[in-house]
GROMACS .gro file of N, CA and C in nm:
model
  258
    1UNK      N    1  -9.581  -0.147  -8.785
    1UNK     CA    2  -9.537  -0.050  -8.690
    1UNK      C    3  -9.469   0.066  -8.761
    2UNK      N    4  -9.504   0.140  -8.698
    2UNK     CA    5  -9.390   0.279  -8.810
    2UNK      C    6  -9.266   0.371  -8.710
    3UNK      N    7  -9.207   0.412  -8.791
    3UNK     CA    8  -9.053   0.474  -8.696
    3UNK      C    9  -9.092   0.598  -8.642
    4UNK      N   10  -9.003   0.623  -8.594
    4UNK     CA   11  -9.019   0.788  -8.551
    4UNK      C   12  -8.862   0.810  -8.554
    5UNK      N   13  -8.852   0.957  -8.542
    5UNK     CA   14  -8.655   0.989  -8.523
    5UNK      C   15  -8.632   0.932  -8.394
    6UNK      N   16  -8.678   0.886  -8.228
    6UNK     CA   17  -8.664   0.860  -8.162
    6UNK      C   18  -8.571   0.745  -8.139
    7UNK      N   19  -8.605   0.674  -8.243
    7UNK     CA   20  -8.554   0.532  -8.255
    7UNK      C   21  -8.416   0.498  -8.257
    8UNK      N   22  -8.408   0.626  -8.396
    8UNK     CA   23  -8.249   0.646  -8.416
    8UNK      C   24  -8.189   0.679  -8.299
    9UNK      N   25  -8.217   0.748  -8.252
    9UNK     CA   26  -8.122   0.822  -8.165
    9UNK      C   27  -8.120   0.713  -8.023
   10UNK      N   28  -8.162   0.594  -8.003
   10UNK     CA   29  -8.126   0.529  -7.913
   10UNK      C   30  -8.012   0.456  -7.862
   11UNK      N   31  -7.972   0.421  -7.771
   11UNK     CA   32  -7.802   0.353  -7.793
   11UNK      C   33  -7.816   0.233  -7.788
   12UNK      N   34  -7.713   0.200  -7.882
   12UNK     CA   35  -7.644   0.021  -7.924
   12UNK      C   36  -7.576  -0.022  -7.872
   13UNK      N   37  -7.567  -0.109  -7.800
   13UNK     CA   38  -7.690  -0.184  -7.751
   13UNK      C   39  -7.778  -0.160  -7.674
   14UNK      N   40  -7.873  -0.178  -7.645
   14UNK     CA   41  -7.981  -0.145  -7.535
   14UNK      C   42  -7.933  -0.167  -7.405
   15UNK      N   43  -7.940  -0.065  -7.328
   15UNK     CA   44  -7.883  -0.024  -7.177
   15UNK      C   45  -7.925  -0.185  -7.102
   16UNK      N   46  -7.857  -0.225  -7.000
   16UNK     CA   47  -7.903  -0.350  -6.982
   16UNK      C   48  -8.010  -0.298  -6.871
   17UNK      N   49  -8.129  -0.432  -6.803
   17UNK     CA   50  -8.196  -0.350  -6.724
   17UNK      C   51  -8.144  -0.322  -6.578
   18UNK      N   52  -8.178  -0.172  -6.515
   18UNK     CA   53  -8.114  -0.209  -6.359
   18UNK      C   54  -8.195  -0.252  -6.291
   19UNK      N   55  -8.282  -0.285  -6.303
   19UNK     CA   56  -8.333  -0.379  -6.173
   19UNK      C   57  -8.435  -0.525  -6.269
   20UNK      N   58  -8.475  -0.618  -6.211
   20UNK     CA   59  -8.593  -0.737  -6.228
   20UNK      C   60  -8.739  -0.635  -6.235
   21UNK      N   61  -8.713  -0.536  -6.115
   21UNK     CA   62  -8.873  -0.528  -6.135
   21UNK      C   63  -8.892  -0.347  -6.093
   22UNK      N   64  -9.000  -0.347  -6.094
   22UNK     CA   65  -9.024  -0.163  -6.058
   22UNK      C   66  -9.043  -0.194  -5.910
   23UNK      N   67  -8.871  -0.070  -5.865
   23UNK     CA   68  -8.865  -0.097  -5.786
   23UNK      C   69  -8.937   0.045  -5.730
   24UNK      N   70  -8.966   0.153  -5.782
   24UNK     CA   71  -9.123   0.249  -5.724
   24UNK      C   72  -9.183   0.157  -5.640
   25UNK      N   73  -9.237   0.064  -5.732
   25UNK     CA   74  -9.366   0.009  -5.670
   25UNK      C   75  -9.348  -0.075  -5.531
   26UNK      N   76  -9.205  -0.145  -5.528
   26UNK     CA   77  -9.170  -0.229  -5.396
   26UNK      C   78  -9.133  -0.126  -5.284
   27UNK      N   79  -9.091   0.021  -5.332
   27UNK     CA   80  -9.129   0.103  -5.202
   27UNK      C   81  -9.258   0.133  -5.181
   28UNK      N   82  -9.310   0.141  -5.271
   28UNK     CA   83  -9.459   0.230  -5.208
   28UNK      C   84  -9.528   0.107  -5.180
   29UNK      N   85  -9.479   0.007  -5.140
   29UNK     CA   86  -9.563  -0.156  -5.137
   29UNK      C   87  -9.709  -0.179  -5.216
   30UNK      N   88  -9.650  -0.111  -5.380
   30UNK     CA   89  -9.747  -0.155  -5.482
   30UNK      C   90  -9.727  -0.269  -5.532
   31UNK      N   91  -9.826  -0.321  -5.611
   31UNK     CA   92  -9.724  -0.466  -5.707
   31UNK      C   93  -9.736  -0.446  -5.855
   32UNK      N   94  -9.685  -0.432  -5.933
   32UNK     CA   95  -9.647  -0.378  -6.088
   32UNK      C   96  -9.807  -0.492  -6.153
   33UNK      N   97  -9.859  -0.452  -6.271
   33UNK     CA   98  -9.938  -0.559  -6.365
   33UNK      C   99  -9.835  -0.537  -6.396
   34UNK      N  100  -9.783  -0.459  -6.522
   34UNK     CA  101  -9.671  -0.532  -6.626
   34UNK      C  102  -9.549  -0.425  -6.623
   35UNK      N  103  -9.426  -0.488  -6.671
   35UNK     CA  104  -9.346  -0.411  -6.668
   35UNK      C  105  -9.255  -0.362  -6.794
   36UNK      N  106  -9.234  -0.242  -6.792
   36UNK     CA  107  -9.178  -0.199  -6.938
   36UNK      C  108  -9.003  -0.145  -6.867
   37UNK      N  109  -8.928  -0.132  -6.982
   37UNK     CA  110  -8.771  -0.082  -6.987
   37UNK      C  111  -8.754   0.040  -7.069
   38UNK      N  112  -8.675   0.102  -6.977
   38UNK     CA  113  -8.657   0.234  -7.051
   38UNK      C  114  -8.561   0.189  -7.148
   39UNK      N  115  -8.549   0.227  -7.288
   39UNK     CA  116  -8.470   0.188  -7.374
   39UNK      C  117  -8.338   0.296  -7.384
   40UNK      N  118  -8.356   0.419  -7.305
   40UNK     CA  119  -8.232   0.547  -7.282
   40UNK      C  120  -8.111   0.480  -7.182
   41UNK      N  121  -8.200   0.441  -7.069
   41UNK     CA  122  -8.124   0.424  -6.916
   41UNK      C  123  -8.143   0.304  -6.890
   42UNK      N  124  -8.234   0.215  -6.893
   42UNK     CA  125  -8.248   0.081  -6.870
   42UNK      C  126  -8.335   0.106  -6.710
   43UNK      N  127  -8.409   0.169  -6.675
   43UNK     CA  128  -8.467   0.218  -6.593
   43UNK      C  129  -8.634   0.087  -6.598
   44UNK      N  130  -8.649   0.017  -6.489
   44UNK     CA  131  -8.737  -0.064  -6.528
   44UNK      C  132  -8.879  -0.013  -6.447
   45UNK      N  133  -9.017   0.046  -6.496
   45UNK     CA  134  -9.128   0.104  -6.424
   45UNK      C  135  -9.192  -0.035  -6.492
   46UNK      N  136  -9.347   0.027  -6.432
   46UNK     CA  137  -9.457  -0.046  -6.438
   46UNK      C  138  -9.552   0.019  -6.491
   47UNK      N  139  -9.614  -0.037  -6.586
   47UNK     CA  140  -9.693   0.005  -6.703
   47UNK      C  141  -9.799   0.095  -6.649
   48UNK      N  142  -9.910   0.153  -6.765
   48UNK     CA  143 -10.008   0.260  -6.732
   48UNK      C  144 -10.136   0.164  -6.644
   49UNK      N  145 -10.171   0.036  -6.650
   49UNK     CA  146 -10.250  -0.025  -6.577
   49UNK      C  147 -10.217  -0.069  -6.454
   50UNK      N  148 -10.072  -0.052  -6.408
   50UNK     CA  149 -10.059  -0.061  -6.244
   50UNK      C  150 -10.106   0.075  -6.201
   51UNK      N  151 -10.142   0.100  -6.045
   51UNK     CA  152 -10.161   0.168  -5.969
   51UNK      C  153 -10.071   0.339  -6.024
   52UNK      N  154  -9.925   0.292  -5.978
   52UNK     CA  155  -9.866   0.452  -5.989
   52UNK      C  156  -9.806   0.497  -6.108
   53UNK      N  157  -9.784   0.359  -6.255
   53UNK     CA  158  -9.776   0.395  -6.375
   53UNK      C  159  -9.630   0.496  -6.410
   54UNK      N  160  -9.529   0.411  -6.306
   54UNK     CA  161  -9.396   0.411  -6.317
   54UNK      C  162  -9.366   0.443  -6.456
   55UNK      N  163  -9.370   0.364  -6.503
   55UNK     CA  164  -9.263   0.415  -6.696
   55UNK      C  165  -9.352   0.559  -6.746
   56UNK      N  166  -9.438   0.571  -6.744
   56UNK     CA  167  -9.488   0.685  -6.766
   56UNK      C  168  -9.411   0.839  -6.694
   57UNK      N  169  -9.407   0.794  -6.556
   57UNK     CA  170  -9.347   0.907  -6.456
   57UNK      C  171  -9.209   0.903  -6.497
   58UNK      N  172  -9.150   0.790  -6.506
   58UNK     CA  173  -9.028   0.785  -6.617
   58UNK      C  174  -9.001   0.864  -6.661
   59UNK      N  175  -9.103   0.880  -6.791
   59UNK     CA  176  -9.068   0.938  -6.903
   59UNK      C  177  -9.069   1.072  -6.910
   60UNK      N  178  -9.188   1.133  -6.772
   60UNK     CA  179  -9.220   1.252  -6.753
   60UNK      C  180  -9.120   1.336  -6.693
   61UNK      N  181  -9.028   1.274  -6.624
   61UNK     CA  182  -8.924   1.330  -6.539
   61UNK      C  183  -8.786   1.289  -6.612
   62UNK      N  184  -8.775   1.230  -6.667
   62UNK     CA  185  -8.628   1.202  -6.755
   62UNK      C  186  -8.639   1.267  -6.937
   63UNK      N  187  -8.739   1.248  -6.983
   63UNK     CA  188  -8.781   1.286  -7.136
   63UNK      C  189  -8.693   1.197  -7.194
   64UNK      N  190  -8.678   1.048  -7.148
   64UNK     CA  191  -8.669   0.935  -7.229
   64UNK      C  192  -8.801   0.870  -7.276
   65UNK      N  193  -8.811   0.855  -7.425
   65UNK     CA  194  -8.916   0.889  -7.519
   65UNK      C  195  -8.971   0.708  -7.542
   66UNK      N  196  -8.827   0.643  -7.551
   66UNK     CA  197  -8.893   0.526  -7.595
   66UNK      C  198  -8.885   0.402  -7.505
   67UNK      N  199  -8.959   0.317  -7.513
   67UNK     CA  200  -8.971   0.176  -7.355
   67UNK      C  201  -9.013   0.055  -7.458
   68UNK      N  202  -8.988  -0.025  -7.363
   68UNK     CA  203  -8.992  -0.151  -7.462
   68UNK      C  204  -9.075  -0.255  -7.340
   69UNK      N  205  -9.175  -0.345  -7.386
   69UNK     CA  206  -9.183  -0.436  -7.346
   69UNK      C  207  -9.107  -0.510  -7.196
   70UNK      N  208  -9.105  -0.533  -7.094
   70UNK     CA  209  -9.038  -0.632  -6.992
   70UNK      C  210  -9.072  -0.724  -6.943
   71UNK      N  211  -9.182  -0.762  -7.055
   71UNK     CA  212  -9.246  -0.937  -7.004
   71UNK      C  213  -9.243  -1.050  -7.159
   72UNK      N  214  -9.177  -1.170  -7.090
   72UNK     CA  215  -9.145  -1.263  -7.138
   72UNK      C  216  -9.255  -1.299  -7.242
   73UNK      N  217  -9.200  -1.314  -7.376
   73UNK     CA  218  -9.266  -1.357  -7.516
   73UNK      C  219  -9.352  -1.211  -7.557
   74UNK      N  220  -9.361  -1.090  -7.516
   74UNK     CA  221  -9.336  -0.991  -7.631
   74UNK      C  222  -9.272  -0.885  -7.642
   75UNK      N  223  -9.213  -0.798  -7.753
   75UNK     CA  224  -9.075  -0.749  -7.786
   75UNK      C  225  -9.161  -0.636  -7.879
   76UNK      N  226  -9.257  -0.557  -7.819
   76UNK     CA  227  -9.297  -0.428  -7.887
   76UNK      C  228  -9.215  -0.301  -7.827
   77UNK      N  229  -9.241  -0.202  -7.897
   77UNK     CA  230  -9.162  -0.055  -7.849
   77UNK      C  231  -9.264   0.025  -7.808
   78UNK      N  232  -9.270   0.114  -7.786
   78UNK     CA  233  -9.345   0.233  -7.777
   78UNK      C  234  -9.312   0.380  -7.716
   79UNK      N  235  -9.328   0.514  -7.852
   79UNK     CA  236  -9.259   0.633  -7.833
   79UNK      C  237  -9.372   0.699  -7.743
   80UNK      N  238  -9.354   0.753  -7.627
   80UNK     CA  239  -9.422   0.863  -7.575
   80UNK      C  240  -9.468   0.971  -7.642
   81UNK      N  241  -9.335   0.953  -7.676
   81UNK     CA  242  -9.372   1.135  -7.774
   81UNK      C  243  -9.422   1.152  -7.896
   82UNK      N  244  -9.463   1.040  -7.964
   82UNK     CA  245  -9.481   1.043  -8.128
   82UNK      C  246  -9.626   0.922  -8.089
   83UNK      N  247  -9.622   0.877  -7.945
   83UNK     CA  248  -9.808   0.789  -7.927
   83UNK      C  249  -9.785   0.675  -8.018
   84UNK      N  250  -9.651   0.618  -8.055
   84UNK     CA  251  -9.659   0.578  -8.219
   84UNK      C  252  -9.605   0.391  -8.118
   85UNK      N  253  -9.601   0.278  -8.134
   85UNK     CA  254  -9.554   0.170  -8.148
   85UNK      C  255  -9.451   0.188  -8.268
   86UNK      N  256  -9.271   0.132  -8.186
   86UNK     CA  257  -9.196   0.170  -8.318
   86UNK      C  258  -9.101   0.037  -8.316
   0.00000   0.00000   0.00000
């Protein structure tokens, strides 16, 4: 995996999450495939293969860059802005 400056600049410890699940999707009575964490705010969407692709709109409206994984047994990153796994 390789870094980007994004990384650095994240806060220690990781924001805890505010919600279990994307809660977008339980208003618009979607149901999430998978769910990712904003690693800025702790903001929890639903990945680019659900329907409305929450963490993405996330990222588009906040310009928090990096999200992490929110399903049990894997722990990858990924920068929006650098396309990069970090």
């Amino acid at each position: 995996m390789n870094e980007c400056p994004h990384v650095d600049a994240l806060p220690h410890p990781e924001p805890a999450p505010l919600s279990d699940t994307c809660l977008e999707c339980r208003a618009a009575g979607t149901h999430p495939v998978q769910l990712r964490l904003c690693l800025e705010c702790g903001h929890v969407g639903c990945c680019d293969s659900s329907p409305l692709k929450h963490a993405t709109q996330h990222y588009g409206e906040s310009g928090h860059a990096v999200i992490r994984t929110f399903e049990p047994g894997e722990s990858w990153r990924w920068c929006f802005v650098d396309s990069l796994l970090v």
